[in-house]
CSV table of C-alpha atoms in Angstrom, one decimal:
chain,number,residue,atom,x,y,z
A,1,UNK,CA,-1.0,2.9,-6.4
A,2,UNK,CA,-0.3,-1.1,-6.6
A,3,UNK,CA,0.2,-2.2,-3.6
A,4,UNK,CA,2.1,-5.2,-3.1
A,5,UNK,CA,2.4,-5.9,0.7
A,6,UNK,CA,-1.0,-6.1,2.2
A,7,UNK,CA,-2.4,-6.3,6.3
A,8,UNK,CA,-3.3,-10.0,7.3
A,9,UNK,CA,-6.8,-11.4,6.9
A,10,UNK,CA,-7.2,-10.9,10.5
A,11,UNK,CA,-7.1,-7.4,10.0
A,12,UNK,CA,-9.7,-7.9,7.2
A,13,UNK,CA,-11.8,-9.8,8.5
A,14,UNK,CA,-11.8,-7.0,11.9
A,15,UNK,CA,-12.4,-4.4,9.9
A,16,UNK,CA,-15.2,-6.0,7.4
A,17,UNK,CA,-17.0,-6.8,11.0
A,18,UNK,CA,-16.3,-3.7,12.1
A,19,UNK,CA,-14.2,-4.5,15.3
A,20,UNK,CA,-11.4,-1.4,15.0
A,21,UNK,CA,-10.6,1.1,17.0
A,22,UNK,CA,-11.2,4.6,14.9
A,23,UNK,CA,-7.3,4.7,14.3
A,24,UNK,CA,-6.3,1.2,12.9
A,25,UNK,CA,-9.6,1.5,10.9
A,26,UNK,CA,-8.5,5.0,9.6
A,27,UNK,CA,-5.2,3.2,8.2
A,28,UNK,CA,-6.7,0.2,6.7
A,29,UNK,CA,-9.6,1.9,4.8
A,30,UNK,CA,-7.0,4.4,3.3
A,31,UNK,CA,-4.8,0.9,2.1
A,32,UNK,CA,-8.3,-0.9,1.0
A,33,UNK,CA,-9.6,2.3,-0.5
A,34,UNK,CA,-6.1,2.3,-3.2
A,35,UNK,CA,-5.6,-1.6,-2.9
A,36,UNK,CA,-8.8,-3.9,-4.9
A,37,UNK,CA,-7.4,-7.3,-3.9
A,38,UNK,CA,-8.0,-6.3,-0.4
A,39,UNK,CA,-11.1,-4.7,-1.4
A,40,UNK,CA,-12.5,-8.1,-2.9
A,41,UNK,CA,-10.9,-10.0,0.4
A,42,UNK,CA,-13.1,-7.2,2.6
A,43,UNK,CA,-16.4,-8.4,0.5
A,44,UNK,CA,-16.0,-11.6,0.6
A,45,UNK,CA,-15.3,-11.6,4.4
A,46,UNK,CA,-18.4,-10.0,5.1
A,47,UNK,CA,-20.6,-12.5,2.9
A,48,UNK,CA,-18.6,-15.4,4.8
A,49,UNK,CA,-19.8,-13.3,8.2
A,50,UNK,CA,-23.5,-13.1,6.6
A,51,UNK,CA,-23.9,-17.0,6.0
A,52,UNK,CA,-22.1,-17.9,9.3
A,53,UNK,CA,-24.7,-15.9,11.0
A,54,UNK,CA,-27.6,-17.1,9.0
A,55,UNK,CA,-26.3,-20.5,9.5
A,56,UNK,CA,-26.8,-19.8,13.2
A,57,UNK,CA,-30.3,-18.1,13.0
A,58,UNK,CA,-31.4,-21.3,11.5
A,59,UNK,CA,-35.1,-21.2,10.8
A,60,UNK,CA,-35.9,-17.2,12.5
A,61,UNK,CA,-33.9,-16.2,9.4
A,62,UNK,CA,-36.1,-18.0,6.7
A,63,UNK,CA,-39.3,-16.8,8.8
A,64,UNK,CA,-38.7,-13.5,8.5
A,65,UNK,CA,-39.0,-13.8,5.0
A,66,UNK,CA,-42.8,-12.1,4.6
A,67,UNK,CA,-45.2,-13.2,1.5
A,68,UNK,CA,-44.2,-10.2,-0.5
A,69,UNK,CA,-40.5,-11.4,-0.7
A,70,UNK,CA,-41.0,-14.9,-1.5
A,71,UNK,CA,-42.9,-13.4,-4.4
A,72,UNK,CA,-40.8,-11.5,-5.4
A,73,UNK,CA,-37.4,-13.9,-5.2
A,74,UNK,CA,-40.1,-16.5,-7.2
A,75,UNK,CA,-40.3,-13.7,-10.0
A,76,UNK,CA,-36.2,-13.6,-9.9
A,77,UNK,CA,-35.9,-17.1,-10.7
A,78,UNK,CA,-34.9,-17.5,-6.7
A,79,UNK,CA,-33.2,-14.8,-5.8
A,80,UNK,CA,-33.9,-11.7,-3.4
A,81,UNK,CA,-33.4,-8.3,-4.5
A,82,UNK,CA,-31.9,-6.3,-2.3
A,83,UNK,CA,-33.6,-3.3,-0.6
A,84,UNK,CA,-32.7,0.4,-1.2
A,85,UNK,CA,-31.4,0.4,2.6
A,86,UNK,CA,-29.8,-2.3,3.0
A,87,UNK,CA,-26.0,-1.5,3.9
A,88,UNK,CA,-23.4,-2.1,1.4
A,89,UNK,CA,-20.1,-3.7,1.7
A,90,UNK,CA,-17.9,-1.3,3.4
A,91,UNK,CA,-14.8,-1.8,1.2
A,92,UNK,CA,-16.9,0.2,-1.7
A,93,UNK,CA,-16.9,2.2,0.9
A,94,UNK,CA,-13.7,3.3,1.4
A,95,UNK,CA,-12.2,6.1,-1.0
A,96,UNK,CA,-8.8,6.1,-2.9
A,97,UNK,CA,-6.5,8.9,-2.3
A,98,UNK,CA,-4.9,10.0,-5.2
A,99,UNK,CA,-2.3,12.5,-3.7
A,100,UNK,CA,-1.1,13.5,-0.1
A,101,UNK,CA,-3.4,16.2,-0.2
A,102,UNK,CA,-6.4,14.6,-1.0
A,103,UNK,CA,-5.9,11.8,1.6
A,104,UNK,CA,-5.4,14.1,4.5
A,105,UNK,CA,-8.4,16.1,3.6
A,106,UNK,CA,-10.4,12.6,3.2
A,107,UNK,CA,-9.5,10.8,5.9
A,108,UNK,CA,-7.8,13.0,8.1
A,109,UNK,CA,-10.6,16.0,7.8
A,110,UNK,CA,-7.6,18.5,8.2
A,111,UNK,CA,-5.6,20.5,5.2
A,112,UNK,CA,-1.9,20.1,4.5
A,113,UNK,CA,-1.2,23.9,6.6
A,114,UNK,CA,-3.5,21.6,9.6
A,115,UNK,CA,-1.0,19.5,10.3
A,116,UNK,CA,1.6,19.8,12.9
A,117,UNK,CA,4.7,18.4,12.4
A,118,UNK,CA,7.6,18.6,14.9
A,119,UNK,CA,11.5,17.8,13.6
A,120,UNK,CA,13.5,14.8,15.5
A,121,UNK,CA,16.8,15.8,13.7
A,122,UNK,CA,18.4,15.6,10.3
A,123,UNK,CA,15.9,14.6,7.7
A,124,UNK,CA,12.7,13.6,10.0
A,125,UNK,CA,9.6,15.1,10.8
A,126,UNK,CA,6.4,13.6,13.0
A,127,UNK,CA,3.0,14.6,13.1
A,128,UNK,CA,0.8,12.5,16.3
A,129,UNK,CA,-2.8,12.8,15.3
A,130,UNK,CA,-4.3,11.0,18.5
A,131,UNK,CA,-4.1,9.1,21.2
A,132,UNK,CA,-6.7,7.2,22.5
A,133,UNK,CA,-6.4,4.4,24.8
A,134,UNK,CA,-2.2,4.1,24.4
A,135,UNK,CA,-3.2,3.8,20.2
A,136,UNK,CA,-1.1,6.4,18.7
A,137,UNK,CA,-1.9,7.3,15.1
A,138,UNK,CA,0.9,9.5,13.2
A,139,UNK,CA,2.3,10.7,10.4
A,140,UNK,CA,5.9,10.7,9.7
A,141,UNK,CA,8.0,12.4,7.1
A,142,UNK,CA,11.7,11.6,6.0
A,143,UNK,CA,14.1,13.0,3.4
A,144,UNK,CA,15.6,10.4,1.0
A,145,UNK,CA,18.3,8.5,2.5
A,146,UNK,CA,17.0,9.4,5.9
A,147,UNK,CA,18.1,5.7,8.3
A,148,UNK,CA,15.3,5.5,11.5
A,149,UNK,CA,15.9,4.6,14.4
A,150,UNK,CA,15.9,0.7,14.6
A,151,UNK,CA,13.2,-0.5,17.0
A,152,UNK,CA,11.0,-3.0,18.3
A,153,UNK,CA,7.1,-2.7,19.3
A,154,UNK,CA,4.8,-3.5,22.6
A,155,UNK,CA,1.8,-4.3,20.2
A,156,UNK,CA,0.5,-4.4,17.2
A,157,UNK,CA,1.6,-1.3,14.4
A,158,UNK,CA,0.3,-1.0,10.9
A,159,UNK,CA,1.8,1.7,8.7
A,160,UNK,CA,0.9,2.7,5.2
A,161,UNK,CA,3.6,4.8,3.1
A,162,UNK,CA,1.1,7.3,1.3
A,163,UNK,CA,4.3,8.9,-0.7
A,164,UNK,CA,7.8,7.8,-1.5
A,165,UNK,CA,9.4,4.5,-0.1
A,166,UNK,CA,11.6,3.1,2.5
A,167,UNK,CA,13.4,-0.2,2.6
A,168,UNK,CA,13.0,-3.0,5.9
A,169,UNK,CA,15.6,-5.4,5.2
A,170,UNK,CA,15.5,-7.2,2.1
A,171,UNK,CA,12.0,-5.8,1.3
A,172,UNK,CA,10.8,-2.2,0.0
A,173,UNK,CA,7.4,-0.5,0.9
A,174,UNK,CA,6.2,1.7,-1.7
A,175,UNK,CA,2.8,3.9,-1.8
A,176,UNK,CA,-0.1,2.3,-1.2
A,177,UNK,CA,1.0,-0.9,0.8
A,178,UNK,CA,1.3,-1.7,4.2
A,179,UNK,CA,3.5,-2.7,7.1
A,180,UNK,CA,2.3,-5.1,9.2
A,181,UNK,CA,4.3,-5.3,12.2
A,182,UNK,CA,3.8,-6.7,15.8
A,183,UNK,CA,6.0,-7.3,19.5
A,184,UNK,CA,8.2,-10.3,17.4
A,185,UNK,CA,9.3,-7.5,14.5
A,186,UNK,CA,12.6,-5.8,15.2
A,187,UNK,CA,13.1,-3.2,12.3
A,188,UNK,CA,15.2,-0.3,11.2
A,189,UNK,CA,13.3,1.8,8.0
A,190,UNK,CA,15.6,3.4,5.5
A,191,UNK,CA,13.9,5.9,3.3
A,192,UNK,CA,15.2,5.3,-0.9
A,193,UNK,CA,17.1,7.7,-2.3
A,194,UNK,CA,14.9,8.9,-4.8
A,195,UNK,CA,12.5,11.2,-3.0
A,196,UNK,CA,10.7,11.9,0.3
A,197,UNK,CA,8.7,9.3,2.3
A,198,UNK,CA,5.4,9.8,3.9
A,199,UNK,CA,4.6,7.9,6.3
A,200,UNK,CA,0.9,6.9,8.3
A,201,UNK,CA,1.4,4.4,11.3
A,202,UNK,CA,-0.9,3.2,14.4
A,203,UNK,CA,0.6,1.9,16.9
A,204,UNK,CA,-0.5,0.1,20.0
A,205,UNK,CA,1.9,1.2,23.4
A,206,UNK,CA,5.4,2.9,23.1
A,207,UNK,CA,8.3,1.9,20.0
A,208,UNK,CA,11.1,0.2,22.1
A,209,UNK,CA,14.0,2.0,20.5
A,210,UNK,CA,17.3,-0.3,20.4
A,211,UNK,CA,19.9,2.9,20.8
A,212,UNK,CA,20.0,5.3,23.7
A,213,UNK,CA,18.9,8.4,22.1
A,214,UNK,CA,16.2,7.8,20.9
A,215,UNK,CA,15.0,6.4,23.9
A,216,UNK,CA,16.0,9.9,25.5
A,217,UNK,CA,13.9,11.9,23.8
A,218,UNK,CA,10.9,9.8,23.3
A,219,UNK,CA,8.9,11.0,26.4
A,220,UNK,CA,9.0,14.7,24.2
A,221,UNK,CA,7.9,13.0,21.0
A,222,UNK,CA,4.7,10.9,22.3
A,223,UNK,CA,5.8,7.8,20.5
């Protein structure tokens, strides 16, 4: 994966401190796990978090320096080695799927035969996996060519194409980036023609679906 459409550094910078919900973080570590621009813009987000709150610690942060450490950053020519448990920097946390199957098992902790998908007519399949709080998080699955229903959103939705393609407009998502959509985007997904697209999305609230249909069944699908 090379993925060329990224989250915002907002999201970033939420998920470097740590402010997610389990469901939004579950989409962007899989996109920062395949992605290392976005891994290297998680790092230095947290090093930028580290000196704004040393910054504000002021002189309790170079008191709690004890004897043995100032030895020890003399001997290093000034600088402090880290200790064994200090925590690293979550994006070297985060893991890289390499297929379908291995991202479901990773971050999912289910198996491919695990999941539950329902069909919503020709060519498209869902899959909820929670919700917690009005935050949906699902997988979706479309047959090349397949058009989605064109919609709008009450919140924020991120959603990361783990196989395939699909086109928004002028632009194309492929595997490995992200769609970063909030209540201003108005879209309408159309999968390429090439192959089947898989699909993971979060989404805050209910899609507000443009045709009547869709709208119709919706309180059956959970989205």
């Amino acid at each position: 994966m090379s993925p060329s459409h990224h989250p915002s550094e907002a999201w970033l910078l939420d998920f470097a401190l740590g402010n997610l919900t389990p469901s939004f973080e579950t989409v962007l570590s899989a996109h920062i796990g395949s992605c290392p621009e976005c891994r290297e813009n998680v790092r230095l987000a947290e090093t930028l978090g580290g000196e704004i709150l040393g910054g504000l610690s002021g002189s309790q942060v170079s008191t709690s320096i004890d004897t043995a450490e100032l030895a020890s950053m003399e001997s290093n020519g000034g600088v402090k080695e880290p200790h064994a448990n200090e925590p690293s920097s979550r994006a070297l946390e985060t893991v890289a799927p390499e297929s379908f199957e291995h991202f479901v098992k990773t971050y999912l902790h289910s198996s491919i035969n695990g999941l539950r998908w329902r069909t919503l007519g020709k060519g498209l399949q869902i899959c909820q996996l929670s919700n917690e709080d009005d935050i949906r998080l699902w997988m979706l699955k479309a047959q090349p060519g397949t058009v989605l229903p064109e919609h709008s959103h009450l919140g924020s939705e991120l959603t990361m194409v783990l196989k395939g393609a699909y086109f928004c407009g002028s632009e194309i998502f492929r595997a490995g980036d992200i769609e970063d959509a909030d209540e201003e985007t108005q879209h309408r997904p159309v999968v390429t023609q090439d192959s089947e697209c898989i699909c993971l999305a979060v989404t805050e609230g209910n899609l507000q679906f443009k045709s009547l249909l869709p709208r119709l069944v919706q309180p059956l699908i959970g989205i």
